[in-house]
Coordinates of C-alpha atoms in Angstrom, one line a residue:
M854 CA 0.0 0.0 0.0
E855 CA 3.0 2.3 -0.4
E856 CA 1.3 4.1 -3.3
A857 CA -1.8 4.9 -1.2
E858 CA 0.4 6.2 1.6
D859 CA 2.2 8.5 -0.8
V860 CA -1.1 9.9 -2.0
E861 CA -2.2 10.6 1.5
E862 CA 1.0 12.4 2.2
I863 CA 0.3 14.5 -0.9
L864 CA -3.2 15.3 0.3
R865 CA -1.9 16.3 3.7
R866 CA 0.4 18.8 1.9
I867 CA -2.6 20.1 -0.1
V868 CA -4.5 20.7 3.1
H869 CA -1.6 22.3 4.8
S870 CA -1.1 24.7 1.9
H871 CA -4.8 25.6 1.9
P872 CA -5.7 26.0 5.6
N873 CA -9.0 27.7 4.8
R874 CA -10.2 24.9 2.5
P875 CA -12.3 21.9 3.4
K876 CA -10.6 19.5 5.8
L877 CA -9.6 15.9 4.9
I878 CA -10.4 12.9 7.1
L879 CA -7.4 10.7 6.2
S880 CA -8.0 7.9 8.6
R881 CA -9.6 4.7 7.3
V882 CA -13.3 4.9 7.6
G883 CA -15.8 2.1 8.0
W884 CA -19.4 1.9 6.8
C885 CA -20.8 5.4 6.1
A886 CA -24.4 5.9 7.2
D887 CA -26.7 7.7 4.8
D888 CA -27.2 10.7 7.1
K889 CA -23.4 11.1 7.5
I890 CA -23.0 11.3 3.7
R891 CA -25.8 13.9 3.4
S892 CA -24.1 16.0 6.0
L893 CA -20.7 16.2 4.3
R894 CA -21.7 19.1 2.1
H895 CA -22.6 21.2 5.1
T896 CA -19.6 20.3 7.3
G897 CA -17.0 20.8 4.6
I898 CA -15.4 17.4 5.4
I899 CA -14.0 15.4 2.6
K900 CA -13.9 11.7 3.5
L901 CA -11.7 8.8 2.4
M902 CA -14.3 6.2 1.3
P903 CA -13.4 2.5 1.2
L904 CA -13.6 0.7 -2.1
E905 CA -15.9 -1.9 -0.6
F906 CA -18.4 0.7 0.5
L907 CA -18.4 2.2 -3.0
K908 CA -18.9 -1.2 -4.5
T909 CA -21.9 -1.8 -2.2
I910 CA -23.7 1.4 -3.0
T911 CA -23.1 1.2 -6.8
D912 CA -24.0 -2.6 -7.0
D913 CA -20.4 -3.4 -7.8
F914 CA -20.3 -0.5 -10.3
S915 CA -23.0 -2.2 -12.4
K916 CA -24.2 -1.0 -15.8
E917 CA -27.6 -0.2 -14.4
R918 CA -26.1 2.4 -12.0
E919 CA -24.1 4.2 -14.8
L920 CA -24.9 7.9 -15.0
G921 CA -22.3 8.8 -17.7
S922 CA -18.9 8.0 -19.2
G923 CA -16.0 10.0 -20.3
T924 CA -12.4 9.7 -21.5
F925 CA -10.9 9.0 -18.0
G926 CA -13.7 7.2 -16.2
T927 CA -17.4 6.4 -15.6
V928 CA -19.8 8.0 -13.1
Y929 CA -22.2 5.8 -11.1
K930 CA -25.2 6.4 -8.9
G931 CA -24.7 5.4 -5.3
L932 CA -27.8 4.1 -3.5
Q933 CA -28.3 3.3 0.2
D934 CA -31.7 2.1 1.5
G935 CA -33.1 2.9 -2.0
K936 CA -32.1 6.6 -1.8
E937 CA -29.6 8.4 -4.0
I938 CA -26.7 9.6 -1.8
I939 CA -23.7 10.2 -4.0
A940 CA -22.3 10.1 -7.5
V941 CA -19.1 8.1 -7.8
K942 CA -16.6 8.9 -10.6
L943 CA -14.5 5.7 -11.0
L944 CA -11.3 6.3 -13.1
R945 CA -10.3 3.6 -15.5
Q946 CA -7.8 0.9 -14.3
M947 CA -4.9 1.6 -16.6
Q948 CA -1.2 1.9 -15.7
R949 CA -0.8 5.3 -17.4
C950 CA 0.6 8.5 -16.1
D951 CA -2.3 10.6 -17.5
Y952 CA -4.9 8.7 -15.5
E953 CA -2.9 9.2 -12.3
E954 CA -2.5 12.9 -13.3
E955 CA -6.2 13.2 -14.0
F956 CA -7.1 11.9 -10.5
R957 CA -4.6 14.1 -8.8
K958 CA -5.4 17.2 -10.8
E959 CA -9.2 17.0 -10.5
F960 CA -8.9 16.3 -6.7
E961 CA -6.6 19.2 -6.1
N962 CA -8.7 21.5 -8.2
L963 CA -11.9 20.5 -6.4
M964 CA -10.2 21.0 -3.0
K965 CA -9.8 24.7 -3.8
L966 CA -13.5 25.3 -4.8
N967 CA -16.4 26.3 -2.6
H968 CA -19.4 27.9 -4.4
P969 CA -23.1 27.0 -4.8
N970 CA -22.7 26.7 -8.6
I971 CA -19.7 24.4 -8.4
V972 CA -20.1 20.6 -7.9
Q973 CA -19.3 19.7 -4.3
L974 CA -16.6 17.0 -3.6
L975 CA -17.7 14.8 -0.7
G976 CA -15.1 12.1 -0.7
Y977 CA -12.5 10.1 -2.5
C978 CA -11.0 6.6 -2.8
Y979 CA -7.5 5.5 -3.6
E980 CA -6.7 1.8 -3.0
V981 CA -4.2 -0.7 -4.5
K982 CA -5.4 -4.3 -4.6
R983 CA -3.4 -7.4 -5.5
E984 CA -5.7 -9.3 -7.7
C985 CA -5.6 -12.4 -10.0
V986 CA -6.2 -11.3 -13.6
E987 CA -6.0 -13.0 -17.0
Y988 CA -3.1 -11.9 -19.2
E989 CA -2.2 -13.4 -22.6
G990 CA -4.0 -16.6 -21.8
R991 CA -2.5 -17.0 -18.3
Y992 CA -3.7 -16.0 -14.8
V993 CA -1.2 -13.7 -13.0
F994 CA -1.3 -11.5 -9.9
A995 CA -1.1 -7.8 -10.5
D996 CA -1.7 -4.5 -8.6
N997 CA -5.0 -2.9 -9.6
I998 CA -5.2 0.8 -8.6
Y999 CA -8.8 2.0 -7.8
R1000 CA -9.3 5.7 -7.9
A1001 CA -12.6 7.4 -7.4
L1002 CA -14.0 10.8 -6.6
C1003 CA -17.4 11.1 -4.8
F1004 CA -19.8 14.0 -5.3
E1005 CA -23.2 15.1 -4.1
Y1006 CA -25.8 13.4 -6.3
M1007 CA -27.5 15.7 -8.8
H1008 CA -31.1 14.6 -9.2
N1009 CA -31.7 16.1 -12.7
G1010 CA -28.5 14.9 -14.3
S1011 CA -26.6 17.0 -16.8
L1012 CA -27.9 20.0 -18.8
K1013 CA -27.2 17.9 -22.0
G1014 CA -30.3 15.9 -21.3
H1015 CA -32.5 19.0 -21.0
L1016 CA -31.6 20.8 -24.2
D1017 CA -34.5 21.6 -26.5
D1018 CA -35.7 24.4 -28.8
E1019 CA -37.7 27.4 -27.9
L1020 CA -41.1 25.7 -28.4
H1021 CA -40.4 22.7 -26.2
G1022 CA -38.8 21.6 -23.0
L1023 CA -37.9 23.9 -20.1
D1024 CA -39.6 27.2 -19.7
W1025 CA -37.7 30.5 -20.0
Q1026 CA -37.3 31.2 -16.3
T1027 CA -35.7 27.8 -15.7
R1028 CA -33.4 28.3 -18.6
Y1029 CA -32.5 31.8 -17.4
K1030 CA -31.7 30.3 -13.9
I1031 CA -29.3 27.9 -15.6
I1032 CA -27.6 30.6 -17.6
R1033 CA -27.3 32.8 -14.5
G1034 CA -26.0 30.1 -12.3
T1035 CA -23.5 28.9 -14.9
C1036 CA -22.2 32.5 -15.3
E1037 CA -21.9 32.9 -11.5
G1038 CA -19.9 29.6 -11.3
L1039 CA -17.6 30.7 -14.1
K1040 CA -17.1 34.2 -12.5
Y1041 CA -16.1 32.4 -9.2
L1042 CA -13.4 30.5 -11.2
H1043 CA -12.1 33.5 -13.1
E1044 CA -12.4 36.2 -10.5
G1045 CA -13.3 34.8 -7.1
L1046 CA -10.1 32.7 -6.4
E1047 CA -6.7 33.9 -5.2
T1048 CA -5.3 32.2 -8.3
P1049 CA -7.8 32.2 -11.3
M1050 CA -8.8 28.9 -12.8
Y1051 CA -9.9 28.2 -16.4
H1052 CA -12.4 25.3 -16.7
L1053 CA -11.5 24.5 -20.3
D1054 CA -14.2 21.9 -20.8
L1055 CA -17.4 23.9 -20.3
K1056 CA -20.3 22.1 -22.1
P1057 CA -23.8 20.9 -21.3
G1058 CA -22.5 17.5 -20.2
N1059 CA -20.4 19.1 -17.5
I1060 CA -23.2 21.3 -16.1
L1061 CA -25.1 19.3 -13.6
L1062 CA -28.6 20.2 -12.3
D1063 CA -29.8 19.6 -8.7
K1064 CA -33.4 18.8 -7.7
D1065 CA -34.2 22.6 -8.0
M1066 CA -32.6 22.9 -11.4
V1067 CA -29.7 24.9 -9.9
P1068 CA -26.6 24.4 -12.2
R1069 CA -23.3 23.2 -10.8
L1070 CA -20.1 23.2 -12.9
A1071 CA -18.4 19.8 -12.9
D1072 CA -15.5 17.8 -14.3
F1073 CA -12.3 19.8 -13.5
G1074 CA -9.8 17.3 -14.8
L1075 CA -8.7 19.6 -17.7
S1076 CA -8.9 22.8 -15.6
K1077 CA -5.8 25.0 -15.4
L1078 CA -4.7 27.3 -12.6
V1079 CA -3.2 30.6 -13.9
C1080 CA -0.5 32.4 -12.0
D1081 CA -0.9 36.1 -11.4
N1082 CA 1.8 37.0 -14.0
Q1083 CA 0.5 34.4 -16.5
T1084 CA -2.3 35.8 -18.7
Q1085 CA -2.0 33.2 -21.5
S1086 CA -0.5 29.9 -22.3
T1087 CA -0.1 27.3 -25.0
I1088 CA -1.2 23.8 -23.9
S1089 CA -2.3 20.6 -25.6
F1090 CA -5.2 18.5 -24.4
L1091 CA -8.3 16.7 -25.7
G1092 CA -11.3 18.9 -25.2
T1093 CA -14.7 19.0 -27.0
I1094 CA -14.1 20.6 -30.3
R1095 CA -17.6 22.1 -30.6
Y1096 CA -17.0 24.3 -27.5
C1097 CA -13.3 25.2 -28.3
P1098 CA -12.5 28.7 -29.7
P1099 CA -10.8 29.1 -33.0
E1100 CA -7.5 30.3 -31.5
Y1101 CA -7.2 27.0 -29.6
I1102 CA -8.1 24.9 -32.6
E1103 CA -5.6 26.7 -34.8
Q1104 CA -2.8 27.6 -32.4
K1105 CA -3.5 25.7 -29.1
Y1106 CA -3.8 29.1 -27.5
V1107 CA -5.5 29.3 -24.1
S1108 CA -6.7 32.3 -22.1
N1109 CA -9.7 33.2 -20.0
K1110 CA -11.5 33.9 -23.3
F1111 CA -11.5 30.1 -23.9
D1112 CA -14.2 29.6 -21.3
I1113 CA -16.1 32.7 -22.5
F1114 CA -16.3 31.2 -26.0
S1115 CA -17.6 27.9 -24.5
L1116 CA -20.1 29.8 -22.4
G1117 CA -21.5 31.5 -25.5
V1118 CA -22.1 28.2 -27.3
V1119 CA -23.7 26.8 -24.2
M1120 CA -26.0 29.9 -23.9
I1121 CA -27.2 29.5 -27.4
E1122 CA -27.9 25.8 -26.8
I1123 CA -29.8 26.7 -23.6
I1124 CA -31.9 29.3 -25.4
A1125 CA -32.5 27.6 -28.8
G1126 CA -31.6 23.9 -28.3
S1127 CA -28.7 21.7 -29.5
E1128 CA -29.4 22.8 -33.1
G1129 CA -29.3 26.5 -32.1
L1130 CA -25.6 27.0 -33.0
R1131 CA -26.2 25.5 -36.5
K1132 CA -29.2 27.8 -37.1
A1133 CA -27.2 30.8 -35.8
A1134 CA -24.4 30.0 -38.3
E1135 CA -26.9 29.8 -41.2
M1136 CA -28.8 33.0 -40.5
P1137 CA -27.7 36.7 -40.1
S1138 CA -27.3 37.5 -36.5
Q1139 CA -30.3 39.9 -36.2
E1140 CA -32.5 37.5 -38.1
F1141 CA -31.6 34.7 -35.7
I1142 CA -32.3 36.9 -32.7
D1143 CA -35.6 38.0 -34.0
H1144 CA -36.6 34.4 -34.9
V1145 CA -35.7 33.0 -31.5
Q1146 CA -37.4 35.9 -29.7
E1147 CA -40.6 35.5 -31.7
N1148 CA -40.7 31.7 -30.9
W1149 CA -40.4 32.5 -27.2
R1150 CA -43.1 35.1 -27.5
K1151 CA -45.4 32.6 -29.1
R1152 CA -44.6 30.0 -26.5
V1153 CA -45.2 32.3 -23.5
Q1154 CA -48.5 33.5 -25.0
A1155 CA -49.7 30.0 -25.7
T1156 CA -48.8 28.5 -22.3
T1157 CA -49.7 31.5 -20.2
P1158 CA -52.3 33.7 -22.0
G1159 CA -52.3 37.3 -20.8
C1160 CA -48.9 36.7 -19.0
A1161 CA -47.7 39.9 -17.4
S1162 CA -44.1 38.8 -17.7
L1163 CA -44.2 38.5 -21.6
R1164 CA -42.3 41.7 -22.2
Y1165 CA -39.9 40.9 -19.4
E1166 CA -39.1 37.5 -20.7
C1167 CA -38.7 38.6 -24.3
H1168 CA -36.3 41.3 -23.2
Q1169 CA -34.2 38.7 -21.3
V1170 CA -34.2 36.4 -24.3
N1171 CA -33.0 39.2 -26.5
R1172 CA -30.2 40.3 -24.1
C1173 CA -29.0 36.7 -23.5
I1174 CA -28.7 36.0 -27.2
Q1175 CA -26.8 39.2 -27.7
I1176 CA -24.4 38.3 -24.9
A1177 CA -24.0 34.8 -26.4
F1178 CA -23.0 36.3 -29.8
A1179 CA -20.5 38.5 -28.1
C1180 CA -19.0 35.5 -26.4
I1181 CA -18.5 33.5 -29.6
S1182 CA -16.7 36.3 -31.5
T1183 CA -13.8 34.8 -33.5
D1184 CA -11.6 37.6 -32.2
R1185 CA -10.9 36.7 -28.5
K1186 CA -10.1 40.3 -27.7
Q1187 CA -13.7 41.3 -28.6
R1188 CA -15.2 38.7 -26.2
P1189 CA -16.3 40.1 -22.8
N1190 CA -14.9 39.1 -19.5
I1191 CA -17.2 37.1 -17.2
G1192 CA -17.6 40.1 -14.9
D1193 CA -19.0 42.1 -17.8
I1194 CA -21.5 39.4 -18.5
T1195 CA -22.8 39.1 -15.0
N1196 CA -23.0 42.9 -14.8
W1197 CA -25.1 42.9 -18.0
L1198 CA -27.4 40.3 -16.6
N1199 CA -27.8 42.3 -13.4
E1200 CA -28.7 45.4 -15.4
T1201 CA -31.2 43.4 -17.5
E1202 CA -32.8 42.2 -14.3
R1203 CA -33.0 45.7 -12.9
L1204 CA -34.5 47.2 -16.1
T1205 CA -37.1 44.4 -16.4
T1206 CA -38.0 44.7 -12.8
R1207 CA -38.6 48.5 -13.1
N1208 CA -40.6 48.0 -16.2

């Protein structure tokens, strides 16, 4: 278990270097009761969870408990007494440095974060087990490394499963809540930390929704901390091309405007569905704005005749599309900062409230 002890020493150093961050319980823990798990978010304690416990609550990481899968691992639903308690992200069992780095990097990034629009880390698992495995037709004993990150369970899954056009799916106020919360989470990363952090993989699949449809940014494995004197960098990684800005695709150039471009694409998809970006590319900007706003006007009138908020909602739709178009400018210097975006949303809310 030397590897596990080395990891625990690393975690102790992380905690020591961030005294105001959530505390780690590094001692081995036994069975975790349901109410203890639920209380972790409020206590700020991050627990070391035994592999056997995680196997029990995920039905041995069964296919039926899968919530989603990515490059580095699979996320499972953890159930105890028939109730959802946590989501378990199990990293793949491969002896590769990038998988170890993914675990370390995401864990360390999550340890720095504490915001209502950021997914909350509740626990982790790092165990090395000597197991009998089949290799080239023979059975041999090998060390399998089990790495897992445990999060609060998000009852409504990811935003990806809720995207729809203007005439179907979520109403405008719910969509606006998701836009607003996503912007607040990104503002915290860019402007609310001592050392700014770029998410670098902002997309609907990485925006989780709780039981009240409050968004939480998730999946910080690709995220990058930026030193005070470092305003830009050139790095290589595998992101999701649809949400990557042109300067990254062409030059592997990364700045805070990377996330802003991704945000713009996400906003268009929230407002007009997963086909929204294609439609926006095929139509002049103002024609697209008018088209989407008219569809929302028709929907509000059809679902809530005589609705007093019609003018209010149409104004918000218009402003959010304008912000989204500013975010996806091909010239990164023309894209707004996240602080500008939240200020514009604040002003929109004040104007619509007065009107």
